[in-house]
Short mmCIF file of C-alpha atoms in Angstrom, two decimals:
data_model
loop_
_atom_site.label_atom_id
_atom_site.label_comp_id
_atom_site.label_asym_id
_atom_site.label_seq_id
_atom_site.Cartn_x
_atom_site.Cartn_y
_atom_site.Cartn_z
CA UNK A 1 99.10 120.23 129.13
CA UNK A 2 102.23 120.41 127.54
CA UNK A 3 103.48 117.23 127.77
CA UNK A 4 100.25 116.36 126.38
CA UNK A 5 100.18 118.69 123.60
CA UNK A 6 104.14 117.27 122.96
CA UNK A 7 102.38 113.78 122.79
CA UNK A 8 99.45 114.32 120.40
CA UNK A 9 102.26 116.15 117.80
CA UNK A 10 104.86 113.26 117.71
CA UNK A 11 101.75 111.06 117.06
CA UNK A 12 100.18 113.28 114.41
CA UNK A 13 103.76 113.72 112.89
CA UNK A 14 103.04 110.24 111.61
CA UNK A 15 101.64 109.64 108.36
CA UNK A 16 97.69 108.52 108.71
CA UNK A 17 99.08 104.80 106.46
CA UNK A 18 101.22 104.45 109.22
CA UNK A 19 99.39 105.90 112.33
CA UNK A 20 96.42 103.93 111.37
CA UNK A 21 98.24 100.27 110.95
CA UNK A 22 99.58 101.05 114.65
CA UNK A 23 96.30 102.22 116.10
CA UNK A 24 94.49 99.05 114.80
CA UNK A 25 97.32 96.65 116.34
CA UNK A 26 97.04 97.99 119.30
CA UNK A 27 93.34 96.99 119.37
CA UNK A 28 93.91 93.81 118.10
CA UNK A 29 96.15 92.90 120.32
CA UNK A 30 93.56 94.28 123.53
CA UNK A 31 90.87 92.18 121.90
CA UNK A 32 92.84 89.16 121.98
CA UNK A 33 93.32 88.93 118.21
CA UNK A 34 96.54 86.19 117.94
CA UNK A 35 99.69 88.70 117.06
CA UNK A 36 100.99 87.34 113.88
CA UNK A 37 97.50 87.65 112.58
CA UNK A 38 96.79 91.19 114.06
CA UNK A 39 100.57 92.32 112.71
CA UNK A 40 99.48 90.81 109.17
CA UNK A 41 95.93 92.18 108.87
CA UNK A 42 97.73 96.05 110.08
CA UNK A 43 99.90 96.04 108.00
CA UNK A 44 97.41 95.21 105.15
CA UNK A 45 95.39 98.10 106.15
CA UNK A 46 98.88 100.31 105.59
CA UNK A 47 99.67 98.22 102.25
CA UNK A 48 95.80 99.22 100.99
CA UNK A 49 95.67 102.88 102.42
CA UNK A 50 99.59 103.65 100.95
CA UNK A 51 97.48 101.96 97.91
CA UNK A 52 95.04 104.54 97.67
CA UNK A 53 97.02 107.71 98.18
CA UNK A 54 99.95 106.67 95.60
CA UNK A 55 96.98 105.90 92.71
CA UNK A 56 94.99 109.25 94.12
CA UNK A 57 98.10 111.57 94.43
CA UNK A 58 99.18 110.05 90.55
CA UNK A 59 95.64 111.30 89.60
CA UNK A 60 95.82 114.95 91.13
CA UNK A 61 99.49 115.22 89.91
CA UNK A 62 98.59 114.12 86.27
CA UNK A 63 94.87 115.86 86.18
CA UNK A 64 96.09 118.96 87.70
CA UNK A 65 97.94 120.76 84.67
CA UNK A 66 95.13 119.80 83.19
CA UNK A 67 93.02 122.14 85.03
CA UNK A 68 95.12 124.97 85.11
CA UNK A 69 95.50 124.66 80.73
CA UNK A 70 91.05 124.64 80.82
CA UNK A 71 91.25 127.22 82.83
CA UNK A 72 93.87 129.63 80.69
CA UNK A 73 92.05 129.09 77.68
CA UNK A 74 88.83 130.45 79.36
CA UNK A 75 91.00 133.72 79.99
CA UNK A 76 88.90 134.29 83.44
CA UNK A 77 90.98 135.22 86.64
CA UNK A 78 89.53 135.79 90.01
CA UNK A 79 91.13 137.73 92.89
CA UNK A 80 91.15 134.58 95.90
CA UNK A 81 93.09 131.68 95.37
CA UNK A 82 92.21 128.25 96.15
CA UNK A 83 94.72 126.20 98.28
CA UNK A 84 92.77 122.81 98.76
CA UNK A 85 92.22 121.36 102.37
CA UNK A 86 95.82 120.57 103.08
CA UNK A 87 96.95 124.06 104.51
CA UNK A 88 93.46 124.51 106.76
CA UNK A 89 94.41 121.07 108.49
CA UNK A 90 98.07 122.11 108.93
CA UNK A 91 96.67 125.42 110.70
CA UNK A 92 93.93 123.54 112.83
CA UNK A 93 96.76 121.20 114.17
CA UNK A 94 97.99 124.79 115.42
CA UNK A 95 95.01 125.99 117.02
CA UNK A 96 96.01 126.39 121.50
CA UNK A 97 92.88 124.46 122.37
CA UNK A 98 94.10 121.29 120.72
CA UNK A 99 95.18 119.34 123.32
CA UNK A 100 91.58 119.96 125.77
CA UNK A 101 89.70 119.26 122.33
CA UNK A 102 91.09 116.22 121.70
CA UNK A 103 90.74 114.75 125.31
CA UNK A 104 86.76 116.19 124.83
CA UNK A 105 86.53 114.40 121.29
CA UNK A 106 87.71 110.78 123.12
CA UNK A 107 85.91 111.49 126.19
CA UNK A 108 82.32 112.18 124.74
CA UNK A 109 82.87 109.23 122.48
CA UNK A 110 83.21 107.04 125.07
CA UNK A 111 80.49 108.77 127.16
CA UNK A 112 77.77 108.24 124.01
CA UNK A 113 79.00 104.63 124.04
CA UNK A 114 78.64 103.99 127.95
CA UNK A 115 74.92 105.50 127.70
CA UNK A 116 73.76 103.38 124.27
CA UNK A 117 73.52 106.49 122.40
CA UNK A 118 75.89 105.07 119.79
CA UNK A 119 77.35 102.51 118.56
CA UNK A 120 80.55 103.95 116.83
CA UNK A 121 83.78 104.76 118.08
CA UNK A 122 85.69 107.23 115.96
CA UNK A 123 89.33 106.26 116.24
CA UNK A 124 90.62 108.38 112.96
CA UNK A 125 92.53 110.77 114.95
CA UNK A 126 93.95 112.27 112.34
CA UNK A 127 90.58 113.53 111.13
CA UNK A 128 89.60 115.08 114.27
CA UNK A 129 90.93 118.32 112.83
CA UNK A 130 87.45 118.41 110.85
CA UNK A 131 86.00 119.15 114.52
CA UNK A 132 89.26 121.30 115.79
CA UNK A 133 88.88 123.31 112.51
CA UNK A 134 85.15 124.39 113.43
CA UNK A 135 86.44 125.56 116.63
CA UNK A 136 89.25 127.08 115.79
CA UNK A 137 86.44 129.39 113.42
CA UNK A 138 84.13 129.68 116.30
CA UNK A 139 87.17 131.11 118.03
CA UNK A 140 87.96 133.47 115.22
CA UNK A 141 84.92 134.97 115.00
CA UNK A 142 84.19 135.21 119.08
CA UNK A 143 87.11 134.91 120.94
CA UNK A 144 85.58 132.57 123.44
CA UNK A 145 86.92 129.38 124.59
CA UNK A 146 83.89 127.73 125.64
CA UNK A 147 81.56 128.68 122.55
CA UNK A 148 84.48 126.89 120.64
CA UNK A 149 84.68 123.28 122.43
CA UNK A 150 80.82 123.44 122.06
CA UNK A 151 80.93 123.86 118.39
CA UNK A 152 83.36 121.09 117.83
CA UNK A 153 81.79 118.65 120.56
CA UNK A 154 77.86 119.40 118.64
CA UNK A 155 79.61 118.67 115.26
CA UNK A 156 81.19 115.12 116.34
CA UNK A 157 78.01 114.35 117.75
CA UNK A 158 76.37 114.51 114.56
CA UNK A 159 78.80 113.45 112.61
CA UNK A 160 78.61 110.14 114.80
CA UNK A 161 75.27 109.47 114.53
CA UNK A 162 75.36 110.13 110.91
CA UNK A 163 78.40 107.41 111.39
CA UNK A 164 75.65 105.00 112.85
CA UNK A 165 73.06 105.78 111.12
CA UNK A 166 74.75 104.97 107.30
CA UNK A 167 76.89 102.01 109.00
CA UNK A 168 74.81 99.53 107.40
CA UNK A 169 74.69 101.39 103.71
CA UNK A 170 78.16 101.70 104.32
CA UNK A 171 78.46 97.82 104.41
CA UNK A 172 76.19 97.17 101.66
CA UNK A 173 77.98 99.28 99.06
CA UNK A 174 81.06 97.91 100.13
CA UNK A 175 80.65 94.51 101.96
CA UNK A 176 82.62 96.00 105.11
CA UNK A 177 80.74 94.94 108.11
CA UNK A 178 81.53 96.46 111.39
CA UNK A 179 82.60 99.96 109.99
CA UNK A 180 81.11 103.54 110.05
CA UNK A 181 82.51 106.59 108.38
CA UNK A 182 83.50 109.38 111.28
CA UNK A 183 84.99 112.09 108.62
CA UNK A 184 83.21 115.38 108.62
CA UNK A 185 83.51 116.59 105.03
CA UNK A 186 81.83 113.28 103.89
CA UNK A 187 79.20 112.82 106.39
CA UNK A 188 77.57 116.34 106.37
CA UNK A 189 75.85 115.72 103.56
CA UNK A 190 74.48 112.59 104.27
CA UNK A 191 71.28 113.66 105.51
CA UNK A 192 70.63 115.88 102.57
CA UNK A 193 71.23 113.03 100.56
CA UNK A 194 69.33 110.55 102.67
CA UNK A 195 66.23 113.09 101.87
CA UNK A 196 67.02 113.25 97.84
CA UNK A 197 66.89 109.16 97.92
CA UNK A 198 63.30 109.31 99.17
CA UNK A 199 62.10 112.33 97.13
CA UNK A 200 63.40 110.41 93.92
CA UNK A 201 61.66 107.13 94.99
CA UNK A 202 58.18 109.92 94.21
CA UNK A 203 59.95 110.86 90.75
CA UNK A 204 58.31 108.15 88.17
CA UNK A 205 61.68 108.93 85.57
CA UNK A 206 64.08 108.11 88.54
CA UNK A 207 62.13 105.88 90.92
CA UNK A 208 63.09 102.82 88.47
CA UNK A 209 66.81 103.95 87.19
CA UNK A 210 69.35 101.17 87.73
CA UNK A 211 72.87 103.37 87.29
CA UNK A 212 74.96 101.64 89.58
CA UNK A 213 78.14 100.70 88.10
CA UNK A 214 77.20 97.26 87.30
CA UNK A 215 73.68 97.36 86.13
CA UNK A 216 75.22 100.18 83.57
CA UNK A 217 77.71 97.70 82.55
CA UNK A 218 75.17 95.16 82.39
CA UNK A 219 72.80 97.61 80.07
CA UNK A 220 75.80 99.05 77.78
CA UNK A 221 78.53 96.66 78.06
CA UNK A 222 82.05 97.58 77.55
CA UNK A 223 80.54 101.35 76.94
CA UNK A 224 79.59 100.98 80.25
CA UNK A 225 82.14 100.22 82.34
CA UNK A 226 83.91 102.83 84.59
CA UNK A 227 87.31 102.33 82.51
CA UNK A 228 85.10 103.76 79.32
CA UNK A 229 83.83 106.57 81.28
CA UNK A 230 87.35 107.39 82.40
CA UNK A 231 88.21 107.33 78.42
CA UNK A 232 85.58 109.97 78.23
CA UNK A 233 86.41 112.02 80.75
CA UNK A 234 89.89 112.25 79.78
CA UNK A 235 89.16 113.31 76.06
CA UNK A 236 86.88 115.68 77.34
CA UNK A 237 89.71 117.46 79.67
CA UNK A 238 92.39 117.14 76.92
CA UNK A 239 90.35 118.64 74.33
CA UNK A 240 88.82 121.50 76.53
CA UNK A 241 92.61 122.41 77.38
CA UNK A 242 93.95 122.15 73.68
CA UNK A 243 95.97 118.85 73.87
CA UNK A 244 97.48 117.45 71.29
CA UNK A 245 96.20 114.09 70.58
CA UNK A 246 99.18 112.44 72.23
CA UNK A 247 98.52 114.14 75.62
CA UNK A 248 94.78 113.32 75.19
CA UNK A 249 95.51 109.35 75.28
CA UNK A 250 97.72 110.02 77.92
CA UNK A 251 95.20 112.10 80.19
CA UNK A 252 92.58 109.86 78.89
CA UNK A 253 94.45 106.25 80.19
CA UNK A 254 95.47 107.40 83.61
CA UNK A 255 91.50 108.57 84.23
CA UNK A 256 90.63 104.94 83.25
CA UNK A 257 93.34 103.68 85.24
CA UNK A 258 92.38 105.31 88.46
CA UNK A 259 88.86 104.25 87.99
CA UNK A 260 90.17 100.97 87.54
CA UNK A 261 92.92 100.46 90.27
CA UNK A 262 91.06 102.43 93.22
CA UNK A 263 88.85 99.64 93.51
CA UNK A 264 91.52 97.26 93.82
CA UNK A 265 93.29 99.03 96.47
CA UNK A 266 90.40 98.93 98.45
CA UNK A 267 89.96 95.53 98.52
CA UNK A 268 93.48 95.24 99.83
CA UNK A 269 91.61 97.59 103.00
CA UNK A 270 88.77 95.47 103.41
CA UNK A 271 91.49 92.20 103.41
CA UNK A 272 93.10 93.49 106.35
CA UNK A 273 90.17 95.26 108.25
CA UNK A 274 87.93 92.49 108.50
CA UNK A 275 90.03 90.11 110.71
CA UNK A 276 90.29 93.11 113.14
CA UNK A 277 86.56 93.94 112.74
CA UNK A 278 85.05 90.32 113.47
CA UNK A 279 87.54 89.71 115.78
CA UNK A 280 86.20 93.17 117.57
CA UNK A 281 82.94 92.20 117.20
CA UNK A 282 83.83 88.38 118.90
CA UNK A 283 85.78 90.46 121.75
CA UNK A 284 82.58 92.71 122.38
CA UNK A 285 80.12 89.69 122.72
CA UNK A 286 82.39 88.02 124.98
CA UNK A 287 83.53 91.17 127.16
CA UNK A 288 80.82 93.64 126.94
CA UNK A 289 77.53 92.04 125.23
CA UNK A 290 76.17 95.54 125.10
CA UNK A 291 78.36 96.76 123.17
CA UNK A 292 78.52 93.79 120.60
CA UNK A 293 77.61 96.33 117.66
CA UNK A 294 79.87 98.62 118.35
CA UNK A 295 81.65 99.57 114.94
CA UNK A 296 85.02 101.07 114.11
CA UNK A 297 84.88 104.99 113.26
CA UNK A 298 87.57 105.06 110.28
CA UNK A 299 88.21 107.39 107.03
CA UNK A 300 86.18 107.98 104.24
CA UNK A 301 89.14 106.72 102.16
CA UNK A 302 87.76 103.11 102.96
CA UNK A 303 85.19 103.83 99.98
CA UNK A 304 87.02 106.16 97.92
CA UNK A 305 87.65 103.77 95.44
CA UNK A 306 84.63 102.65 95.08
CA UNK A 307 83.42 102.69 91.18
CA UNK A 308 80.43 104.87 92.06
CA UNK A 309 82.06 107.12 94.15
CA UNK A 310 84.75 107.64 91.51
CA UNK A 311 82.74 108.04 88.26
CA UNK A 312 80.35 110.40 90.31
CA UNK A 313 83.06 112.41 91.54
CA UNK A 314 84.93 112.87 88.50
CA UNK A 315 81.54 113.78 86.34
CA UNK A 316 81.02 116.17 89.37
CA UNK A 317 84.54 118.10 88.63
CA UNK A 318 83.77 119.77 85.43
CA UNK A 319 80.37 120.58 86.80
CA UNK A 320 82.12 122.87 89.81
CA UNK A 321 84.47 124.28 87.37
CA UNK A 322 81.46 125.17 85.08
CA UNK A 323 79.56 126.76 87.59
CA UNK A 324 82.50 128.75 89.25
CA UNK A 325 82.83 130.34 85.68
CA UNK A 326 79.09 130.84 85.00
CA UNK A 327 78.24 131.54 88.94
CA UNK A 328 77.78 135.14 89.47
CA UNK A 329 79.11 136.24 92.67
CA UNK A 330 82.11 133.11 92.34
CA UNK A 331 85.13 134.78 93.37
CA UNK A 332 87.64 131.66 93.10
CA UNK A 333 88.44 128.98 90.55
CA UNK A 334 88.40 125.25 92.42
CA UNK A 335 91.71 124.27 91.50
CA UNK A 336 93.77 122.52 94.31
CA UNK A 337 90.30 120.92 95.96
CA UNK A 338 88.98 119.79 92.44
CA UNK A 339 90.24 116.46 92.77
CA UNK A 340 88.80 115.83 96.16
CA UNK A 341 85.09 116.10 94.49
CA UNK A 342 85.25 112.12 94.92
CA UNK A 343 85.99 112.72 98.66
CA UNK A 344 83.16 115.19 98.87
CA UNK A 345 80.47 112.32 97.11
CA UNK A 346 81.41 109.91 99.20
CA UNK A 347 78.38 109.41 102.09
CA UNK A 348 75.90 110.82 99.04
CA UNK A 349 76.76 108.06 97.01
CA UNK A 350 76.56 105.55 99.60
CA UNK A 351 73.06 107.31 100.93
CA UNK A 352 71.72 106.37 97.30
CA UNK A 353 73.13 102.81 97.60
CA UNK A 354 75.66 103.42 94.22
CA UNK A 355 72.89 105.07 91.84
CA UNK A 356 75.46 107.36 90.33
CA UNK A 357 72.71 109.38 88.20
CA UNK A 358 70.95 110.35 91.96
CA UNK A 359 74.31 110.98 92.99
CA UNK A 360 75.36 113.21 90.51
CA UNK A 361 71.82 115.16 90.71
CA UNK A 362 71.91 115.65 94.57
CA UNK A 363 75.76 116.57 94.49
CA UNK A 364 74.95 120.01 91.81
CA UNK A 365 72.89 121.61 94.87
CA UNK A 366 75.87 120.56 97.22
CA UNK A 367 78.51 121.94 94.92
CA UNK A 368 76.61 125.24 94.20
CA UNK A 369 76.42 126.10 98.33
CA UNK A 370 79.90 125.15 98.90
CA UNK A 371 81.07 127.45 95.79
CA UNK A 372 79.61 130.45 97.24
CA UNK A 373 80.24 129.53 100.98
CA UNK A 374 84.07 129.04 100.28
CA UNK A 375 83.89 132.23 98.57
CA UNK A 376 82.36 134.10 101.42
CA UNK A 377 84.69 132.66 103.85
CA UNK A 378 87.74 133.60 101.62
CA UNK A 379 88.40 136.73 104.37
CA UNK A 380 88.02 135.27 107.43
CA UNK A 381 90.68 132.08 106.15
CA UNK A 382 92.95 134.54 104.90
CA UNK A 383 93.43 136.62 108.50
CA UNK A 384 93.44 132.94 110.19
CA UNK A 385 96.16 131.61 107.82
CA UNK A 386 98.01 134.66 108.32
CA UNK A 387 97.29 134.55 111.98
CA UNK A 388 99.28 131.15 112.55
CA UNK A 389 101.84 132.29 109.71
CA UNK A 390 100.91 130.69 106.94
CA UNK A 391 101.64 132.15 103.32
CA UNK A 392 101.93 130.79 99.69
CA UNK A 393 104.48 131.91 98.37
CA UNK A 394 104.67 134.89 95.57
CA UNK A 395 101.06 135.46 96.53
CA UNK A 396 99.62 137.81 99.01
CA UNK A 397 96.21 137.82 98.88
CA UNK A 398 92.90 136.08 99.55
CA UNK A 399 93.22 132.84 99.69
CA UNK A 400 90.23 129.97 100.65
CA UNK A 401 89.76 126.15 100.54
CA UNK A 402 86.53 124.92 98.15
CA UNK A 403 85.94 121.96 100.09
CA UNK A 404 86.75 122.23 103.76
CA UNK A 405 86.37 125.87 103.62
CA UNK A 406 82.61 125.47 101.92
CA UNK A 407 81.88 122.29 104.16
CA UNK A 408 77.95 123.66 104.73
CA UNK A 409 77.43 121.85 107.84
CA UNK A 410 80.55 123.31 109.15
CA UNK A 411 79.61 126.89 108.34
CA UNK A 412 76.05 126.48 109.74
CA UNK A 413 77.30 125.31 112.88
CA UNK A 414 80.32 127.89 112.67
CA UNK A 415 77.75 130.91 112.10
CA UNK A 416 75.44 129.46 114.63
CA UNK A 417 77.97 129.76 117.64
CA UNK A 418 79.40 132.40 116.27
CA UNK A 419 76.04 133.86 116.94
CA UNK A 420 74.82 134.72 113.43
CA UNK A 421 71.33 135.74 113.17
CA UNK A 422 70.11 133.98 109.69
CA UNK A 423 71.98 130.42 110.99
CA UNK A 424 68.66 130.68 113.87
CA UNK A 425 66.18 130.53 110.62
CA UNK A 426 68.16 127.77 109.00
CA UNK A 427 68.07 125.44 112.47
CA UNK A 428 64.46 124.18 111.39
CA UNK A 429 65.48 123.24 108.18
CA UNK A 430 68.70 121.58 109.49
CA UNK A 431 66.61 120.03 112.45
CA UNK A 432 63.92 118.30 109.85
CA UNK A 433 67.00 116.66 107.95
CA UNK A 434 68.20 115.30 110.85
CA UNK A 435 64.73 113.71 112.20
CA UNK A 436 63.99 112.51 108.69
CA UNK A 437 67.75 110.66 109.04
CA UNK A 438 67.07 109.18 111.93
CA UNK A 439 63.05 108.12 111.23
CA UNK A 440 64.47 106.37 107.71
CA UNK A 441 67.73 104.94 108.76
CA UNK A 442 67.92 104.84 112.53
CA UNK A 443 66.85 100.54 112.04
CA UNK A 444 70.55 100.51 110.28
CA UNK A 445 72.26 102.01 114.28
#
């Protein structure tokens, strides 16, 4: 188990743009894919995701000071800080029960594709800390082993049929074919979302509304193209932290940019995934009919930068901060997550096939829950950081994480095992989202 555990860290010590380019040769190469070809469209994939995170990290780094001058004009502090996702992953990495949760993650994967009871298989390692992270909680709360691997085995479940179920939205938004989205913190909102679609197709205002990207470019023209909302956006932030007007352009043109590059960098993704997809797909019709549908489980960075997903997320951000001024009962300020709001849209935005006024709608209840969920689980994520020895520096007290450490489906399920009486009344409710999923979409598995 050590060996094993001594394995699984030299491969996560890679960086996901690199990891990923390697784990998709190596299945291009089993499926017979001709190497030069198979080299070429990996390290695409690498080129596009390296893409992504240089254009997303430019946006946090530039967006970020931003935040923090809005939020010292406002002259509010609260007493827990808000670290983003980056420290929870580094502690679930951490957690003793890695190694047998990994080998359960891969094992009941393959299991649900042996018996037909899906068609995706989730190769985005990396991410599997979503599920480790659940029972690392689980853990936390009980102290019991098996309760844990439960936990994290019942949330990859869902999150895999949630994977097949929006595999074909996925590929309408975005022209992928052959793809499905396996990361937690996008996919457990999906069925909420999938619900909101329908109950807007009864709402005569919204049952009509074209606002995807291009039919409000078509409508407004330049005023309504993503770039223009960007310029918004960024005038908005500048003036709410006291900018001069100098730093206003400046904020205001890098907002554009991202909403203008992301999209590009995605493309350069769906260039060198789609050789390795159809060739996949060829491979499984030849090899295994039965599993000719099977689809590739990957990161919800494939739709990132998408134009809907970006202008929903980043109308979405001042929203949050709003509310966790407003909110009573708030006890943090969403500062290091903020950014990640177009992470957290992702499978809603795809669930309402780009409409980015649904979107934004069903992502306010979404927001709300996670404020006050990361804010109740502020304690228990302080005594597991400190637990594995993490601090911040110059700080000692409660710290929490608005996205990962308010993921709703997460906490349900944490609560649940944890054996938490209220998460019993909630199963009904979670149980009808779930049917109503899979009587709407299951057609798209």
């Amino acid at each position: 188990m050590g060996i094993f555990k001594d394995i699984i860290t030299t491969i996560l010590s890679f960086k996901s743009y690199v990891l990923l380019p390697i784990i998709m040769l190596v299945l291009s190469i089993i499926i017979g894919l001709k190497l030069q070809k198979a080299i070429k469209s990996s390290i695409t994939l690498g080129i596009g995701f390296v893409g992504i995170f240089i254009v997303f990290d430019y946006f946090v780094a530039k967006v970020g000071p931003v935040l923090k001058a809005v939020i010292a004009r406002t002259g509010i502090k609260q007493n827990v800080m808000e670290v983003g996702w980056t420290p929870f992953a580094g502690i679930s990495w951490s957690f003793k029960l890695v190694p047998l949760l990994i080998l359960l993650i891969l094992v009941i994967n393959i299991i649900l594709l042996f018996l037909k009871m899906t068609n995706t298989i989730n190769i985005d390692i990396w991410n599997y800390w979503h599920f480790i992270f659940a029972a690392q909680l689980v853990y936390y709360f009980t102290n019991n082993a098996i309760l844990s691997c439960l936990a994290a085995i019942f949330l990859l479940v869902l999150c895999i049929k949630f994977a097949d179920w929006s595999s074909k939205d996925v590929e309408e938004l975005t022209g992928l074919r052959g793809i499905s989205i396996t990361t937690l913190s996008a996919q457990a909102y999906y069925s909420f979302a999938v619900f909101m679609d329908k109950l807007f197709d009864r709402i005569p205002v919204l049952r009509n509304l074209e606002a995807n990207p291009e039919s409000i470019k078509n409508k407004l023209g330049f005023c309504g193209e993503p770039m223009s909302l960007g310029i918004l956006m960024g005038a908005v932030l500048g003036i709410a932290a006291g900018y001069p007007v100098k730093d206003i352009l400046d904020i205001s043109i890098t907002i554009a940019a991202v909403i203008y590059i992301l999209p590009k960098m995605t493309a350069i993704l769906g260039e060198g995934l789609m050789p390795i997809s159809d060739g996949m797909k060829e491979y499984m019709l030849r090899k295994f009919p039965k599993f000719k549908d099977t689809n590739i489980g990957l990161d919800s960075s494939l739709i990132i930068g998408n134009p809907a997903v970006i202008v929903t997320g980043i109308l979405l951000m001042p929203v949050a901060l709003v509310f966790s001024f407003i909110l009573p009962g708030i006890k943090f300020i969403p500062l290091g997550d903020l950014p990640n709001t177009i992470g957290a849209v992702v499978m809603i935005v795809v669930a309402m096939k780009g409409n980015v006024v649904r979107s934004f709608i069903t992502g306010i209840p979404v927001i709300i829950g996670t404020l006050y969920t990361s804010s109740y689980m502020a304690k228990a994520l302080t005594l597991l950081a400190k637990q594995t020895g993490y601090k911040v520096s110059g700080y000692d007290g409660l710290i929490t994480s608005f996205y990962d450490g308010g993921n709703l489906l997460r906490f349900w399920c944490v609560r649940l095992f944890s054996g938490s009486l209220w998460t019993v009344a909630c199963i009904p409710v979670v149980a009808f989202l779930i049917y109503f999923t899979y009587k709407t979409k299951r057609s798209n598995a």
